[in-house]
mmCIF file of C-alpha atoms in Angstrom:
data_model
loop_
_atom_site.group_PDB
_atom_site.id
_atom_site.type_symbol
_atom_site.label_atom_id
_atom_site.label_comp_id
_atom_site.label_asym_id
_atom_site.label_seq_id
_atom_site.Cartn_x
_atom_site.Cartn_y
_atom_site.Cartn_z
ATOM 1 C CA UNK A 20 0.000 0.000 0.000
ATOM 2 C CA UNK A 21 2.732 2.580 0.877
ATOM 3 C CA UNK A 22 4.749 1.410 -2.724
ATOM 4 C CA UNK A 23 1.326 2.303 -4.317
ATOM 5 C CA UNK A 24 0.438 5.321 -2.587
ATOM 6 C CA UNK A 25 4.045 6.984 -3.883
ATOM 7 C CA UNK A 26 3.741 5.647 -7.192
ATOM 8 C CA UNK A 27 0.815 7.641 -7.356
ATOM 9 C CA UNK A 28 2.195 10.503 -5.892
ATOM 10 C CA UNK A 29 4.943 10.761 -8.546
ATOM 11 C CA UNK A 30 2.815 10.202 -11.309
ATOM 12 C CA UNK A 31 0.921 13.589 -9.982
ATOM 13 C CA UNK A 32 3.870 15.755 -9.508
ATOM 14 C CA UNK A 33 6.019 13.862 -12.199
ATOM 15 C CA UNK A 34 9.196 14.388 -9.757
ATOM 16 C CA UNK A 35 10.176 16.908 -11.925
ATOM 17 C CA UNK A 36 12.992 19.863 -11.154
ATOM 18 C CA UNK A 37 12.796 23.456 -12.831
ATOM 19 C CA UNK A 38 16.335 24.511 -14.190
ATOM 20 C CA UNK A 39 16.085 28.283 -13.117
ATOM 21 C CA UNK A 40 18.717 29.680 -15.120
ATOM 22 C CA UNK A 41 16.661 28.260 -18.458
ATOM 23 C CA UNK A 42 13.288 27.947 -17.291
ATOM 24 C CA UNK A 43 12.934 24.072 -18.695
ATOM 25 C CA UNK A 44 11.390 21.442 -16.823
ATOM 26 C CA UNK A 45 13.837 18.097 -16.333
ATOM 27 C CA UNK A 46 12.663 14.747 -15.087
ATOM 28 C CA UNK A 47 14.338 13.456 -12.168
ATOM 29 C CA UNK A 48 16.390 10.364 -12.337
ATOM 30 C CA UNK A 49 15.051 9.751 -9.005
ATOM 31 C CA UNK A 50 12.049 8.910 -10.649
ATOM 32 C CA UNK A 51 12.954 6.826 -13.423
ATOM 33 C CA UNK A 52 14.393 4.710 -10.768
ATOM 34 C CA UNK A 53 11.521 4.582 -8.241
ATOM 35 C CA UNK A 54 9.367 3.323 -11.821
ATOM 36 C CA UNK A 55 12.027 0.909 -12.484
ATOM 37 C CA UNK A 56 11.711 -0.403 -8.745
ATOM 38 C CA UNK A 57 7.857 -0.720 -8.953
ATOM 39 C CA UNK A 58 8.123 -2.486 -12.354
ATOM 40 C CA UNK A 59 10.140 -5.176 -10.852
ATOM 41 C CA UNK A 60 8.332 -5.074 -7.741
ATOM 42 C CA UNK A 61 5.204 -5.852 -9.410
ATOM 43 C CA UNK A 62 6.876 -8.090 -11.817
ATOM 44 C CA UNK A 63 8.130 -10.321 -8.764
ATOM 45 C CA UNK A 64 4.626 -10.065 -7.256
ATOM 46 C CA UNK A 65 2.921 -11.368 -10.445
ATOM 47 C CA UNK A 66 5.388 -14.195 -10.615
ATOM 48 C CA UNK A 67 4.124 -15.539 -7.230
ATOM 49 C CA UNK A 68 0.997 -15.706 -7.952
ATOM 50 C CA UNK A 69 1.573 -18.084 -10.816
ATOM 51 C CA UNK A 70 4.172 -20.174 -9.230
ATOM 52 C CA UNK A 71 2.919 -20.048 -5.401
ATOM 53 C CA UNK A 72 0.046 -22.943 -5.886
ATOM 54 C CA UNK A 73 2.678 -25.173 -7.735
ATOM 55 C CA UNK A 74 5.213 -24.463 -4.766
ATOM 56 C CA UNK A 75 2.928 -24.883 -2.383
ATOM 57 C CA UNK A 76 0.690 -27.498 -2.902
ATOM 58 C CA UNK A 77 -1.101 -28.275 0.137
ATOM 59 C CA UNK A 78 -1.602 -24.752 0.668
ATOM 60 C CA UNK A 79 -5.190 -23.532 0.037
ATOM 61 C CA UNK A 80 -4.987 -20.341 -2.556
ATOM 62 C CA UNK A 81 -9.160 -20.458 -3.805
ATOM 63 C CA UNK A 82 -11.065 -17.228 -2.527
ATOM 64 C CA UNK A 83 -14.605 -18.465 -2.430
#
């Protein structure tokens, strides 16, 4: 929940930084890594799901 709730957060304020002396807008690389981190994140997350009932077979994974 706190991953999502700063993706979201950067996608609304872009973590962007003004460059004063030219007035242009510059993306952060703080930011392009904090995407890269929740891509894999989610990746890793999504892999579990698909390999956790085969791993864990007398486990119980059904939602009824």
């Amino acid at each position: 929940m706190c991953i999502a709730s700063i993706y979201i957060a950067m996608l609304l304020t872009n973590w962007v930084s003004i460059d004063f002396s030219t007035g242009f807008i510059k993306s952060s690389i703080f930011g392009f890594w904090v995407r890269v981190g929740i891509a894999w994140f989610s990746f890793l997350v999504y892999g579990w799901t698909m390999v956790a009932p085969r791993v864990c077979p007398s486990r119980d994974f059904y939602i009824e």
